[in-house]
XYZ file of C-alpha atoms in Angstrom:
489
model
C 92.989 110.470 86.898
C 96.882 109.911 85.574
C 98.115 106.843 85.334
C 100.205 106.805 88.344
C 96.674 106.658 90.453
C 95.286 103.971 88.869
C 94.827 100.413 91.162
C 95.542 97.426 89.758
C 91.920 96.569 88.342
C 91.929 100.104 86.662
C 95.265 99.000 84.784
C 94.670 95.645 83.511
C 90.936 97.557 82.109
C 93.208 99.930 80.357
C 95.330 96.551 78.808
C 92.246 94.672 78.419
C 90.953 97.242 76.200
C 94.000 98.131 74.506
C 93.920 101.878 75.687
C 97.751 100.906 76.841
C 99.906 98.101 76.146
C 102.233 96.886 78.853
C 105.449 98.033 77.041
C 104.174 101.573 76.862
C 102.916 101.206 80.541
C 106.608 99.798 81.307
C 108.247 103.032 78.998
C 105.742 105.281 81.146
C 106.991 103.990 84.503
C 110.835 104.278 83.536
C 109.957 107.845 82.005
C 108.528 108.822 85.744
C 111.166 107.011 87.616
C 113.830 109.240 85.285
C 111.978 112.822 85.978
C 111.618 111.965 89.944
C 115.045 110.040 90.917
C 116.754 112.984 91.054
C 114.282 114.424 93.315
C 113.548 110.893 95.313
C 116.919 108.966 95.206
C 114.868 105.687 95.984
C 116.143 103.173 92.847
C 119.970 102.089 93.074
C 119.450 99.976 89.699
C 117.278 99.363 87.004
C 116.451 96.841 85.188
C 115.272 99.108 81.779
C 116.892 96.798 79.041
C 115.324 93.486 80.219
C 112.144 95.133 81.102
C 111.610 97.053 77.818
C 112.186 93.644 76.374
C 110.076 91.628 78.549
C 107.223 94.099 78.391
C 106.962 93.557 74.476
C 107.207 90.113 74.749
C 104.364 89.999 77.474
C 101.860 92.051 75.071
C 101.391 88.859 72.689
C 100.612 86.898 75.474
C 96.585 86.059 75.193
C 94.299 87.887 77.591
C 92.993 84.743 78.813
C 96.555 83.392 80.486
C 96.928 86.864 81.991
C 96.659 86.898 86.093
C 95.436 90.275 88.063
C 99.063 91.800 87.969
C 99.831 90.707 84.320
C 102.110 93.053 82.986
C 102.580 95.825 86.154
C 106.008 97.007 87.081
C 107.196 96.334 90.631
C 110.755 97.627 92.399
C 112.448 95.070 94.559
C 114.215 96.004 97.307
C 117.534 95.420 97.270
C 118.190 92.612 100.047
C 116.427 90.366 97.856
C 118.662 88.518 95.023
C 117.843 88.703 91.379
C 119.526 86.941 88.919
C 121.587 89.033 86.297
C 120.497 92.304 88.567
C 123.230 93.754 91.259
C 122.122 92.973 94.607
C 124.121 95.325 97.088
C 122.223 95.066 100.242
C 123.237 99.077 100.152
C 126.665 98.008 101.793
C 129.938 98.934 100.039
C 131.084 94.559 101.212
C 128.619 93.297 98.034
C 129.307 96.160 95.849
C 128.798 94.863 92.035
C 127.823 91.265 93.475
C 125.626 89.951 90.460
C 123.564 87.010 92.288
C 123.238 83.802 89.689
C 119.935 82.629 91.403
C 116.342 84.255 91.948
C 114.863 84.729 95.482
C 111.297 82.364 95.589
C 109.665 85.909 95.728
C 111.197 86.841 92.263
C 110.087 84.054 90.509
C 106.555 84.155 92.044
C 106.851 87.237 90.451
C 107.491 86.100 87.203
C 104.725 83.671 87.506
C 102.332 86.203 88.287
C 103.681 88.037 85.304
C 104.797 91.233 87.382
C 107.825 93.393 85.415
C 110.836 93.995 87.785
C 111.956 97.939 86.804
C 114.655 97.934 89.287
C 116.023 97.484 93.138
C 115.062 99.645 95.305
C 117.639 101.441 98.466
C 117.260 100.525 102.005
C 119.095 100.975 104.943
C 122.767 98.618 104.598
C 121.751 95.003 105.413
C 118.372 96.394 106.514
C 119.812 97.816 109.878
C 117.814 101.277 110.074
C 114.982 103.205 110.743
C 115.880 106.213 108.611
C 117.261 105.224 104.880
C 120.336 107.016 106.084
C 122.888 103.953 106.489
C 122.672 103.068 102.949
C 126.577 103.293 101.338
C 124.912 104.423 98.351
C 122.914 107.265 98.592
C 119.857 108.819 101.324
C 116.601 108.240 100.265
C 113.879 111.600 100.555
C 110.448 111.007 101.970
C 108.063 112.462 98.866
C 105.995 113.877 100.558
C 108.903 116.173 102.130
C 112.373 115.804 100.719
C 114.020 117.068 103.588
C 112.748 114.523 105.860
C 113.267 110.647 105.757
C 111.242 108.276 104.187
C 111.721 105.636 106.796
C 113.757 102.398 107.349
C 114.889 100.034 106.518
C 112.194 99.823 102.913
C 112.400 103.486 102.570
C 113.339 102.977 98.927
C 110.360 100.595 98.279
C 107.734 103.060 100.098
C 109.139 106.270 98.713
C 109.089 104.419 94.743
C 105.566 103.406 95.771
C 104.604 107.302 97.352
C 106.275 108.687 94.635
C 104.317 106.937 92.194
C 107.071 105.953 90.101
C 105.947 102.159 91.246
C 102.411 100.993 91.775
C 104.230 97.890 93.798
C 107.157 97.145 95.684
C 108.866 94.676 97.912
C 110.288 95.178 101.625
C 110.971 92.802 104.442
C 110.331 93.636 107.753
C 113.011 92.506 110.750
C 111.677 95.254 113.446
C 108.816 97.143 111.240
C 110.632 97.669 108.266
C 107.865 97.562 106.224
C 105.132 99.410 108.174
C 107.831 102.469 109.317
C 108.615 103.924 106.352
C 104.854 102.756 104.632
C 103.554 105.157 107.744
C 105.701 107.578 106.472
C 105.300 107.873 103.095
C 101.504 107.295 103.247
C 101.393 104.348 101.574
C 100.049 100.932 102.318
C 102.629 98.194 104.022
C 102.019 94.432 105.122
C 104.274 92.390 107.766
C 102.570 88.876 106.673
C 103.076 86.397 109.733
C 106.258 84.781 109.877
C 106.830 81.590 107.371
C 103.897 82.913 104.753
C 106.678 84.224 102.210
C 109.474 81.892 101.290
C 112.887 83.682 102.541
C 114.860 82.035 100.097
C 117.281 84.643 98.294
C 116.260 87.425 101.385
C 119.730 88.229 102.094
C 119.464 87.761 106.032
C 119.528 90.131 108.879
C 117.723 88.136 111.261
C 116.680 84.846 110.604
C 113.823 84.315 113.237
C 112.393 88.060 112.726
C 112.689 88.808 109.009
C 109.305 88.619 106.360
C 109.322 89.613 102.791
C 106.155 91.695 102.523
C 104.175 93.940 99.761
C 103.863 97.809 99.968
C 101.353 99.333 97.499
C 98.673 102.573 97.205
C 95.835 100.712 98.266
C 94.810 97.537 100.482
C 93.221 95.548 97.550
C 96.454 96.011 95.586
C 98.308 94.803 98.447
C 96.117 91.714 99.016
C 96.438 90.951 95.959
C 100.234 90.757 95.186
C 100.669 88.381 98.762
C 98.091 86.658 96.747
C 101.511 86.096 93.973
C 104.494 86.069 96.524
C 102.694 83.435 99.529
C 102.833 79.933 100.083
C 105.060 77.137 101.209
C 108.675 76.840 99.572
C 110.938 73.627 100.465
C 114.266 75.975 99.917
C 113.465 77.631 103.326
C 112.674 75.229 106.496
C 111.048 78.219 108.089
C 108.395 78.828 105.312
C 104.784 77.083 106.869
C 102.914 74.602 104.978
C 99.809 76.162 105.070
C 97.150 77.098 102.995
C 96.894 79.887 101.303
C 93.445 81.961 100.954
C 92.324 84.500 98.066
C 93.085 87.617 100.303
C 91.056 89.817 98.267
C 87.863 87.754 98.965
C 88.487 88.939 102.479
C 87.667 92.208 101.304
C 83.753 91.744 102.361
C 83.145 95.341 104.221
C 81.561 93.762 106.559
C 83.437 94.419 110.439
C 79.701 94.370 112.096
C 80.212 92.564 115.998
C 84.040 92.664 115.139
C 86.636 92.758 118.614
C 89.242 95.175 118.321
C 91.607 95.235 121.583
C 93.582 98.550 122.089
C 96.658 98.392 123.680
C 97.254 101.277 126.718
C 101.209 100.707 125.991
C 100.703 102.267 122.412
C 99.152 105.514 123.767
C 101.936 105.869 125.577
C 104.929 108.634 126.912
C 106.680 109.259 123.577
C 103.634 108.777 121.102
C 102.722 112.336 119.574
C 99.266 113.642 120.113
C 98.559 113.728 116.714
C 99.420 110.110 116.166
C 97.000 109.589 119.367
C 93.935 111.705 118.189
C 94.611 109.885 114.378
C 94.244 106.657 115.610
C 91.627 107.626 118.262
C 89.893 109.025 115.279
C 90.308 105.876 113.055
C 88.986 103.047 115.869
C 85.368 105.675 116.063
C 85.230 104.862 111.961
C 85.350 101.453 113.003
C 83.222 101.895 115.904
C 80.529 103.592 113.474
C 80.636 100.228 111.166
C 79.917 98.017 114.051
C 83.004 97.204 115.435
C 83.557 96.982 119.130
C 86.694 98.966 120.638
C 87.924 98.143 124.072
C 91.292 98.763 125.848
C 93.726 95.925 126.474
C 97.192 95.748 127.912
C 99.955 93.865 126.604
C 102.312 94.549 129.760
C 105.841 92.932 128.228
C 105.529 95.592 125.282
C 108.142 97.643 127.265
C 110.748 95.390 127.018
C 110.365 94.669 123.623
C 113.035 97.195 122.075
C 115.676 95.839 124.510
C 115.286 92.286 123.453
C 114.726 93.192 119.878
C 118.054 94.602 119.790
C 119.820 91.533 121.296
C 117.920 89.054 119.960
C 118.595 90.292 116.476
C 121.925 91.456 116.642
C 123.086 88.129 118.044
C 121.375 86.813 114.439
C 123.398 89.948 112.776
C 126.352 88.748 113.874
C 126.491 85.408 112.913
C 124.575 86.136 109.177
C 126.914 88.664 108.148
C 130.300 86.365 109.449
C 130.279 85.040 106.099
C 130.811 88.411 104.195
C 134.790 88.139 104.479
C 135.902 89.071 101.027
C 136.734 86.144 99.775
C 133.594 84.645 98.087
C 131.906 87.670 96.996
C 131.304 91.571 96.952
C 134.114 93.986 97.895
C 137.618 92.855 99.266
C 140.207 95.242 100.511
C 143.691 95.937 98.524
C 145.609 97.056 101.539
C 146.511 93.786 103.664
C 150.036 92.145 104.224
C 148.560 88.798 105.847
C 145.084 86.958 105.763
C 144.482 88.287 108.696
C 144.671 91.952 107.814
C 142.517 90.937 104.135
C 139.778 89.718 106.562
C 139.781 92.827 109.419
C 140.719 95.783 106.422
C 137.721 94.084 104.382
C 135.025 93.905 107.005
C 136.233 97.029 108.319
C 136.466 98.876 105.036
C 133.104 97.346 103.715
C 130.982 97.453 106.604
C 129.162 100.889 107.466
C 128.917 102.151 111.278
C 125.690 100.873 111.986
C 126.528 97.253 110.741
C 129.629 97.633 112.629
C 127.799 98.488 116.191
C 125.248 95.297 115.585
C 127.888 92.750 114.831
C 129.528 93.968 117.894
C 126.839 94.065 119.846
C 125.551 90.859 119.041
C 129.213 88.955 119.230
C 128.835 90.453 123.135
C 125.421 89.119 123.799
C 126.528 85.524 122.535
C 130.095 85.861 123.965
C 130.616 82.987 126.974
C 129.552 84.323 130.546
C 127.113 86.837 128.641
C 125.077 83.975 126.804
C 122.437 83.532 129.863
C 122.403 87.031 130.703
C 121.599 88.530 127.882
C 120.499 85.979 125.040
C 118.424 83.416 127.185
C 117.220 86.001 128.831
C 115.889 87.619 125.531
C 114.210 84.589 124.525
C 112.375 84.208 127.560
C 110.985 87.223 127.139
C 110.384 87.370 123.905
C 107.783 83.829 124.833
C 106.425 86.113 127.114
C 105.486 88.801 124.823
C 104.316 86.269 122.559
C 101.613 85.573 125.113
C 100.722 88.558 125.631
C 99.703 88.551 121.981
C 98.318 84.896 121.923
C 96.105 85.944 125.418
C 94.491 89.013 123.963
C 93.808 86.989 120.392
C 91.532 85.104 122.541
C 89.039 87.632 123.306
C 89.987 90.324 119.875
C 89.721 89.219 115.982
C 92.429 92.390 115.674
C 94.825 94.849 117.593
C 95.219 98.654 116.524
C 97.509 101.113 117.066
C 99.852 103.583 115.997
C 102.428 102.651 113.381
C 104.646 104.959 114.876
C 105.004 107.275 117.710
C 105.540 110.354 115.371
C 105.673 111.198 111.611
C 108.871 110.968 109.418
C 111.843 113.408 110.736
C 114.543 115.294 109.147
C 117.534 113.613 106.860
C 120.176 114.546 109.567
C 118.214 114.973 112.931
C 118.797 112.273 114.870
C 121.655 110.323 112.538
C 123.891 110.485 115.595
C 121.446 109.628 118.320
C 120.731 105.545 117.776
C 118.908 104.592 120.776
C 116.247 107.752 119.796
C 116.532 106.237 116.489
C 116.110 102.634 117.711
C 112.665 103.915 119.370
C 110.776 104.726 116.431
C 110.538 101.233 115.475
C 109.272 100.956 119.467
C 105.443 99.823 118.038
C 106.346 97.461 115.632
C 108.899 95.761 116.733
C 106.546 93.821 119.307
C 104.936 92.133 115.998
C 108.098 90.788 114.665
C 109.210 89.208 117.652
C 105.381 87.227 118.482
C 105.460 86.425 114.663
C 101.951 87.785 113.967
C 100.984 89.540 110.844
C 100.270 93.425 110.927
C 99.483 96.245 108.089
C 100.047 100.121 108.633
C 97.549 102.049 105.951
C 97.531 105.975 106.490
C 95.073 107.075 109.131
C 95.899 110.976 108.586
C 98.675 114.013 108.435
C 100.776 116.103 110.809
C 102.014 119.346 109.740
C 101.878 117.674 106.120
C 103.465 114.405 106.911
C 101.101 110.593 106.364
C 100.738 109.193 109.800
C 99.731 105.115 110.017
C 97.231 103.093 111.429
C 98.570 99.626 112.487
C 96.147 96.795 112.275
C 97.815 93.403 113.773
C 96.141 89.835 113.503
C 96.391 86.134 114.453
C 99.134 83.991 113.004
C 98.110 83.105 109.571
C 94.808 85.734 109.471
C 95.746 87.901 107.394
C 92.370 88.449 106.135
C 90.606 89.634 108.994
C 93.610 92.147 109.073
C 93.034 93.438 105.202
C 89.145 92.879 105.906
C 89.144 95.629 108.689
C 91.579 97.754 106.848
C 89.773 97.532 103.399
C 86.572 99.003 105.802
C 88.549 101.770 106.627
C 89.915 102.447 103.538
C 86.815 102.684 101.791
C 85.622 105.290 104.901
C 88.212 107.645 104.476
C 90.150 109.436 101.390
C 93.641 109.481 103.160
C 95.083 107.095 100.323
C 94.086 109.311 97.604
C 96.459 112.363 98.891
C 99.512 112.714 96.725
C 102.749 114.756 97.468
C 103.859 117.440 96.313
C 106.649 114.964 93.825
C 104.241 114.442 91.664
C 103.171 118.026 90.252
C 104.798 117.849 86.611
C 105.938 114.302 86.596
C 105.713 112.015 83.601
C 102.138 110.357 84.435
């Protein structure tokens, strides 16, 4: 087994007993991330300088102060600030902007003793499904490089497919997490809203976005929101609650468990191979005592339409304050302030920005406000009932991630509201607030398909608990793309 394979435990065993020291497991990581960039296109900076150094610092460190992820590289993605390290957002309006300050999630990082290699692309301000509205450059799914790895963390899942990462950061406004995790194969968490600080998440929108973990396997993941959870007094929105050893969750045990199954996810749109995946994944669980029945959750259809205007409306007012004149890019072509503020948002933003900020100014605009925004919200209550009623009866909801597996770079670029609907089953989670997890459930014509495993507020455990079950009953995590065949392991 090559390096790049290896879970957590398996790593620190090779520190522990000084098979590999973290600077030469930092120098193997940046030697893989060289050899498959080219290829992969997922890093827009690294970090290789501070890294090297910090890695061969870290090695004198005594075995006994070291944590579970002492020493392991992570990317970051690159909507959340790092001091010293260019934070772009992947729009041209923050190119170069050098952030003075650490998100909470970076220095939890630190703590935990985790080695940032680099930031990660995304789609700009992480408006996407795709990895194609980056300024800087279009992400390739691994597993094919002429289809995309996802959106808006496409950068974080395809480092982590790739191998060139064992971890990475996303955040997740409409499923940005779990899309491109389903994509790539790899394993992506949505923790419930207020269980990772936001602090230094450079906002999209403010009542949907989560910073979450995406990793190989479900203890991995577990175990690094183990490092990034908990309450933070920089962000009013983070929840003082406790925070549990997610890994002890990991019991195997799902016997008498209630899993509702939503019609609505089964339905017009969803490939048959993402239906017979999933179908095939809930008679696993079935087979370890779990009990499968069918639910409804009957708002579900109107969740993409108040997705968009609910955070759009937040789009419009976050990104107000990108004006050229604080930070990033600023235009040279402007005779009055006027013209410096249009030429610079104009000039900076990218298309897709440009159609949410004017989509959302609408929605807010007086004698639209009630039709469209209070409207939203009232739904969006009413969606988060349907979630809160079916909690009642289930310990967990499954589905498909997404309706079909990754597409091609190109396909439907032009085409937003198609492109809007592949976020159509996870953007119901954001919007209730609830956690969910997409592991891969199985492959379509060569392309990872995900399993989507959603739980109460604040129970993330029972969600990693059934997911760890399946894990263990299946070998889908252990497939590897085709990316990896002569790669520095």
């Amino acid at each position: 087994m090559s390096l790049v394979e290896k879970t957590a435990a398996q790593l620190q065993e090779m520190i522990h007993t000084k098979e590999i020291t973290i600077a030469e497991m930092t120098e193997k990581a940046f030697d893989r991330i060289e050899a498959l960039e080219p290829k992969v296109d997922a890093f827009l900076a690294l970090n290789k300088e501070r890294a090297t150094q910090l890695a061969k610092e870290m090695d004198s460190v005594p075995f006994a102060e070291r944590g579970p992820l002492f020493g392991l590289p992570i990317g970051v993605k690159d909507n959340i600030v790092t001091e010293g390290l260019v934070t772009t957002a992947s729009s041209r309006i923050l190119e170069g902007f050098n952030p003075i300050y650490d998100a909470t999630v970076v220095d939890k990082l630190r703590a935990a003793g985790m080695v940032t290699v680099g930031k990660l692309n995304m789609d700009e301000f992480a408006m996407g499904s795709s990895n194609e509205n980056s300024y800087y450059k279009k992400t390739k799914n691994p597993w094919n490089l002429e289809t995309v790895p996802g959106g808006s963390s496409g950068g974080s899942a395809a480092a982590v497919a790739s191998g060139q990462v064992p971890f990475s950061l996303g955040s997740d406004t409409g499923g940005s997490i779990r899309q491109p995790a389903a994509f790539c194969g790899v394993v992506g968490m949505k923790p419930t809203y207020g269980r990772v600080s936001r602090f230094g998440l450079i906002a999209y929108a403010s009542s949907l976005d989560q910073i979450g973990p995406i990793t190989r396997t479900v203890k991995d993941n577990a175990l690094l929101l183990n490092a990034i959870s908990g309450y933070d007094d920089k962000d009013s929105t983070s929840a003082k609650v406790e925070v549990p050893d997610f890994t002890a969750a990991l019991t195997g045990d799902i016997a008498g468990l209630r899993i509702g199954v939503p019609k609505e996810y089964f339905a017009e749109g969803v490939s048959e191979a993402a239906k017979q995946a999933v179908l095939a994944a809930l008679k696993v669980l079935e087979e370890r005592g779990a009990i499968c029945e069918e639910i409804s959750l009957s708002h579900s259809k109107y969740a993409l339409a108040t997705y968009y205007i609910l955070a759009s409306s937040e789009a419009s007012s976050n990104l107000s304050r990108f004006d050229g004149i604080r930070y990033g890019y600023r235009t040279e072509k402007a005779g009055s302030l006027l013209e410096f503020y249009m030429n610079t948002r104009s000039e900076g933003f990218g298309d897709e920005v440009k159609r949410r900020i004017m989509l959302g100014t609408y929605a807010l605009s007086s004698g639209y406000y009630d039709a469209y925004y209070k409207k939203a919200q009232k739904v969006r209550t009413l969606i988060k009932k349907d979630f809160d009623d079916a909690f009642e009866k289930y310990d967990v909801i499954i589905g498909p991630t997404t309706p079909t597996p990754a597409f091609k770079i190109g396909e439907i670029i032009d085409d937003p509201l198609t492109m809007y609907a592949n976020d159509i089953l996870t953007i119901p989670v954001n919007l209730a607030g609830v956690p969910a997890i997409s592991i891969p459930c199985g492959f379509d014509n060569g392309l990872p398909l995900g399993l989507q495993i959603i739980g109460k507020h604040f129970d993330e455990e029972t969600v990693y608990r059934v997911a760890d079950v399946y894990e263990q009953a299946t070998d889908f995590h252990k497939k590897t793309p085709k990316t990896w065949e002569g790669a520095a392991q």
